[in-house]
CSV table of C-alpha atoms in Angstrom, one decimal:
chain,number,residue,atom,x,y,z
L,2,UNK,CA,31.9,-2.0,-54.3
L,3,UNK,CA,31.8,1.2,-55.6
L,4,UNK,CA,35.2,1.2,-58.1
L,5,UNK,CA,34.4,5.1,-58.9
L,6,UNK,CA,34.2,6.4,-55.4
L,7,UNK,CA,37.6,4.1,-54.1
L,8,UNK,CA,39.5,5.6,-57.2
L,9,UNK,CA,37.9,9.3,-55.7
L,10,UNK,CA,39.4,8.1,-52.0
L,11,UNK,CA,43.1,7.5,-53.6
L,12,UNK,CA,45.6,10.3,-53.6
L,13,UNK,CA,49.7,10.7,-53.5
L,14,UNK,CA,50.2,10.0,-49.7
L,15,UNK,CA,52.1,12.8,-48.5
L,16,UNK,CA,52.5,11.5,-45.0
L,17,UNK,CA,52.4,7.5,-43.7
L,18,UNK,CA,50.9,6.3,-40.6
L,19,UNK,CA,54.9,4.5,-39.7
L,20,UNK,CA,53.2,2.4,-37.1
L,21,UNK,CA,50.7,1.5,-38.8
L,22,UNK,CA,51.4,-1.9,-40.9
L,23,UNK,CA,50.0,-3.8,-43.9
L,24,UNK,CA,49.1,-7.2,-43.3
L,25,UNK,CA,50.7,-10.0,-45.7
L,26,UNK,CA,47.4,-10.8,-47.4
L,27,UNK,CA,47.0,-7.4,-48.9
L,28,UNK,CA,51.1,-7.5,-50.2
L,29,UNK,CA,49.9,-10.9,-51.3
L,30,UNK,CA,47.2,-9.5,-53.4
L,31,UNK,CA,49.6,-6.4,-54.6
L,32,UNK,CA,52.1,-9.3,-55.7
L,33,UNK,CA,49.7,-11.0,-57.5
L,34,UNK,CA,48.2,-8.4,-59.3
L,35,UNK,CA,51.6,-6.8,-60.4
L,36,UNK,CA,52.1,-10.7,-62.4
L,37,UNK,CA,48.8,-10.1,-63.6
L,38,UNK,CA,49.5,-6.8,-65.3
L,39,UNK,CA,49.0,-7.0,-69.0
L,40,UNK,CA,52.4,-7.0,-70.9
L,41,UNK,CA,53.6,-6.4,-74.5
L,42,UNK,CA,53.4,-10.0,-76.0
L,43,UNK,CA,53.2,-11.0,-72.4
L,44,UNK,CA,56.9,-10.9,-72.4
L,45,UNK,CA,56.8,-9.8,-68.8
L,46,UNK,CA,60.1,-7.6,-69.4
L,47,UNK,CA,59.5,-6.3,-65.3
L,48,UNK,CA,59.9,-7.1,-61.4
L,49,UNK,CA,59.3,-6.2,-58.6
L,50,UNK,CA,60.8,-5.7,-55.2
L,51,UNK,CA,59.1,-5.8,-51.9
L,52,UNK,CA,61.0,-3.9,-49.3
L,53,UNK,CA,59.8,-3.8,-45.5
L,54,UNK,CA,63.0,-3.4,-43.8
L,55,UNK,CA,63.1,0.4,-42.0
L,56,UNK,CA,66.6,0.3,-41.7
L,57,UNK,CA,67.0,-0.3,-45.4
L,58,UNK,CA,64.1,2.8,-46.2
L,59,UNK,CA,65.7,5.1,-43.9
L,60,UNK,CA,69.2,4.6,-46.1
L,61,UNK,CA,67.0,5.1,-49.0
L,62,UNK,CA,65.4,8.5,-47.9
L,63,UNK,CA,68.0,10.2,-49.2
L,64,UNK,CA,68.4,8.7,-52.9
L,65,UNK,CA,64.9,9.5,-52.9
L,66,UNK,CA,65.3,13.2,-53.1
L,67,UNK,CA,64.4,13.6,-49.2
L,68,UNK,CA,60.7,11.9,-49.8
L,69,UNK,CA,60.0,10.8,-46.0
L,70,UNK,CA,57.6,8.6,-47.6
L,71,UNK,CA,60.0,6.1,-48.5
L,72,UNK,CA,60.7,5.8,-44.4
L,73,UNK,CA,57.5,6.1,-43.2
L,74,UNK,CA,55.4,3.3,-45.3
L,75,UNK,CA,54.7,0.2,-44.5
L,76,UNK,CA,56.4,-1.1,-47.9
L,77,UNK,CA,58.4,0.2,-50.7
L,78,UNK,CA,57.7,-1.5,-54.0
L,79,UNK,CA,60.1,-1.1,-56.3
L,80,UNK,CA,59.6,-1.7,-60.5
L,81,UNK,CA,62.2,-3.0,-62.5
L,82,UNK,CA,62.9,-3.9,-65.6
L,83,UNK,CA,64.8,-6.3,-67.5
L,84,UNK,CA,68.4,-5.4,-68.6
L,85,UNK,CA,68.5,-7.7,-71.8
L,86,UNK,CA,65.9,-9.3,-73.6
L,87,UNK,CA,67.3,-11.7,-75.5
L,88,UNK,CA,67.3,-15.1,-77.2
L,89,UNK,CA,67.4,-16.7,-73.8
L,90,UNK,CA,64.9,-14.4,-72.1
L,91,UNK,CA,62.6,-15.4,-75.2
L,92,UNK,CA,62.7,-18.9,-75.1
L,93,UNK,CA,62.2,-19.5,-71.2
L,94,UNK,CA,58.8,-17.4,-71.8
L,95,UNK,CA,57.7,-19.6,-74.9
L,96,UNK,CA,58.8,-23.0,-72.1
L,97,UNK,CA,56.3,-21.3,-70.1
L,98,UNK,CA,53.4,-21.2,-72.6
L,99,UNK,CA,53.9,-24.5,-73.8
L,100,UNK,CA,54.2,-25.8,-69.8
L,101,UNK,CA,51.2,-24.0,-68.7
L,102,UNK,CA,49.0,-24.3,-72.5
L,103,UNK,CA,50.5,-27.5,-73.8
L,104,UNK,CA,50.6,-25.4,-76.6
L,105,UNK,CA,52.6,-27.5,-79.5
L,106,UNK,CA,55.8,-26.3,-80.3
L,107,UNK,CA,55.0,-25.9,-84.2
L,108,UNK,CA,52.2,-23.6,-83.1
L,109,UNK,CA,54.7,-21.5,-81.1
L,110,UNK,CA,57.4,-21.5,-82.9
L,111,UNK,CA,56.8,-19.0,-85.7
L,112,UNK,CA,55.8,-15.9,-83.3
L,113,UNK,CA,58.7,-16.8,-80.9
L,114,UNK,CA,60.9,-16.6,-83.7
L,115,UNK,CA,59.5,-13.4,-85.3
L,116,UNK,CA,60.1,-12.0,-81.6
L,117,UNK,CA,63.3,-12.8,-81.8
L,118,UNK,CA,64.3,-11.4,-85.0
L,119,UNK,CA,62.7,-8.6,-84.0
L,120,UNK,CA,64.4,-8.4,-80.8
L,121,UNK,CA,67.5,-8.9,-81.9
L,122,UNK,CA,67.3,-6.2,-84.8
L,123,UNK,CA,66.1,-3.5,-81.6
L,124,UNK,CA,68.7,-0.8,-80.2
L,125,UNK,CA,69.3,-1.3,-76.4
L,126,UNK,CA,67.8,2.1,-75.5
L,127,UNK,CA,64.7,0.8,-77.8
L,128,UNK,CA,64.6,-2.1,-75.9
L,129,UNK,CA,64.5,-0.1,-72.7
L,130,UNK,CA,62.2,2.5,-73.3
L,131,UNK,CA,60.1,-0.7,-74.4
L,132,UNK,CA,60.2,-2.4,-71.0
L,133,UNK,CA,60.1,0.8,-69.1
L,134,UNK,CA,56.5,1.2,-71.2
L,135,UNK,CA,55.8,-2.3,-69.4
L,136,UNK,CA,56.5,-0.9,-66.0
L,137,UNK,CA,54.2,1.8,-65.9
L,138,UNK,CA,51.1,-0.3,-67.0
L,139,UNK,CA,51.7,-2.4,-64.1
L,140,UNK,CA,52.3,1.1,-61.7
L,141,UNK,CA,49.1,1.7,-63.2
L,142,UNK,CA,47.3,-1.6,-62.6
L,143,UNK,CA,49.0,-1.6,-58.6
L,144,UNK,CA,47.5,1.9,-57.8
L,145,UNK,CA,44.0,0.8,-58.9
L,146,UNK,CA,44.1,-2.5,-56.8
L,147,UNK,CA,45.1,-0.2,-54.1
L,148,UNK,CA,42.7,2.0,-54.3
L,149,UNK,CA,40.0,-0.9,-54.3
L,150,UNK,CA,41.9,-2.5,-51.5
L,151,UNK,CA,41.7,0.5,-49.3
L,152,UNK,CA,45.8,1.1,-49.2
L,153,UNK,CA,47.3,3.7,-49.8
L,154,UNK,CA,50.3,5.0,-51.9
L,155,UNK,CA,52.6,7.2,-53.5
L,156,UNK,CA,53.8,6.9,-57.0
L,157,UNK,CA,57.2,8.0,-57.3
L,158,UNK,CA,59.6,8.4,-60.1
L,159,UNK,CA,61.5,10.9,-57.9
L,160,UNK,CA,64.7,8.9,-56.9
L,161,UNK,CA,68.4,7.5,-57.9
L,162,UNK,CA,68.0,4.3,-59.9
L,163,UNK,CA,71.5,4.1,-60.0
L,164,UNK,CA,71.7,4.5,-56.1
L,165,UNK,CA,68.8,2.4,-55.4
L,166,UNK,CA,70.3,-0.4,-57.6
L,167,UNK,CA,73.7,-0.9,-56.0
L,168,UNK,CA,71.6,-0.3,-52.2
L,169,UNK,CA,69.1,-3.4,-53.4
L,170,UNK,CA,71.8,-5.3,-55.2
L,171,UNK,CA,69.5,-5.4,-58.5
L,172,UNK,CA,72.2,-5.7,-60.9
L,173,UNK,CA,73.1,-9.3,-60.1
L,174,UNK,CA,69.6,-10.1,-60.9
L,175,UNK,CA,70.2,-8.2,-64.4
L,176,UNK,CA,67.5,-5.5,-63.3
L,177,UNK,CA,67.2,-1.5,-63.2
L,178,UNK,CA,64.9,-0.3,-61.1
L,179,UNK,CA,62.3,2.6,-63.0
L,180,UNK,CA,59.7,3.3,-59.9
L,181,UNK,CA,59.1,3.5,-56.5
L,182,UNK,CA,55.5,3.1,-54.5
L,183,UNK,CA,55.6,3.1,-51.3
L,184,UNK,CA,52.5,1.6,-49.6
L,185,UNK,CA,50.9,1.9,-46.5
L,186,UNK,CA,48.6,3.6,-44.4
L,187,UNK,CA,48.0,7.4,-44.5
L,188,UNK,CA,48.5,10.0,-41.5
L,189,UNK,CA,45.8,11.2,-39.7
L,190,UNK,CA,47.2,14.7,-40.4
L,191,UNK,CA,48.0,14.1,-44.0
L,192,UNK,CA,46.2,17.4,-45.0
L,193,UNK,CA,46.5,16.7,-48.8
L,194,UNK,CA,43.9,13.9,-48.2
L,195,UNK,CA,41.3,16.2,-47.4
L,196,UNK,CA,41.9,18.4,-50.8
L,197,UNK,CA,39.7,17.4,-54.2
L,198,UNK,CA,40.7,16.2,-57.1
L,199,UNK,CA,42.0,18.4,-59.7
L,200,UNK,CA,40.7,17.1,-62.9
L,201,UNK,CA,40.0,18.2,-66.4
L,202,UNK,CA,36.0,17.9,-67.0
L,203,UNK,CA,34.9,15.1,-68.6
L,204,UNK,CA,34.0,17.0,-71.9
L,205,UNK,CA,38.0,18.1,-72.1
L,206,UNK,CA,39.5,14.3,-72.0
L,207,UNK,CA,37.0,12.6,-73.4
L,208,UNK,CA,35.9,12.6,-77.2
L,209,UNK,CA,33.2,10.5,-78.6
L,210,UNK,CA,33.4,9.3,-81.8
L,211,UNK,CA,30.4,7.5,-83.0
């Protein structure tokens, strides 16, 4: 495995191969790796959303400014983020610790309630640029297990949340949605992935400091 040369293969997918489909393991391994994806405190304030249902990424074509993409991949993932973090959000997370770490409660108690205080002292556009902050390290994290796993994608921050929320029903669930990937398989006469990279040179984004 050659980590360099798969991150060199992976471009924004212009065009999808629609008949072309992923198989489950490989949306298995995307779902896994999105709860992987490291999180402030590990607070998790995101979700996702697996769509593979044409019908429903035909309808959302056109709250995605026209991006075919949406129609033509095999999935669309959709990130989302937590409308409210809160007391209740808090506490289920430290249950979770203590369930999975048998952590002791008098361990966990003074950092869950120094998150809450500090929660609770945050404005909710704070909150959410916080949790939107979340969802783009696990866009990152998802394009780099794609690349590795051979699929491809299209980041996308080009669409309606508001649109796309009332279309997947999100609010119910107390969610927003922030991006959109769709994944899949690229065209055979996708000409963008035949063009190079355009990159700074290594000397221009990199500083050493010894």
């Amino acid at each position: 495995m050659d980590s360099i040369k798969d991150l060199e293969w992976r471009y924004a997918v212009k065009k999808f191969n629609s008949e072309k489909i992923l198989p489950q393991e490989k949306i298995e391994r995307l779902k896994q790796a999105f709860n992987l994806t490291a999180t402030s405190y590990g607070l998790q304030p995101i979700t996702l959303a697996v769509i593979h249902n044409k019908g429903l990424q035909n309808k959302l074509v056109e709250h995605s400014y026209g991006q075919q993409q949406v129609a033509q991949a095999s999935h669309v993932l959709v990130i989302c983020i937590q409308n409210d973090i809160n007391e209740t959000y808090i506490n289920k997370y430290f249950e979770q610790v203590k369930k999975v770490r048998g952590t002791s409660q008098d361990i966990l108690d003074p950092f869950k309630n120094a998150l809450m205080a500090d929660f609770s002292k945050k404005e909710v556009h704070e909150i959410e640029q916080w949790s939107k902050n979340q969802a783009y390290l696990a866009l990152g994290n998802l394009l780099t297990i794609c690349a590795l796993e051979k699929i491809d994608s299209c980041p996308m921050e080009g669409f309606v949340p508001s649109v796309y929320d009332d279309i997947l029903n999100l609010k119910k669930n107390g969610l927003t949605s922030v991006l959109v990937l769709p994944v899949g398989y690229r065209a055979d006469d996708d000409v963008f992935s035949e063009f190079k990279k355009v990159r700074k040179n290594l000397e221009e984004s990199i500083i050493e400091i010894n």
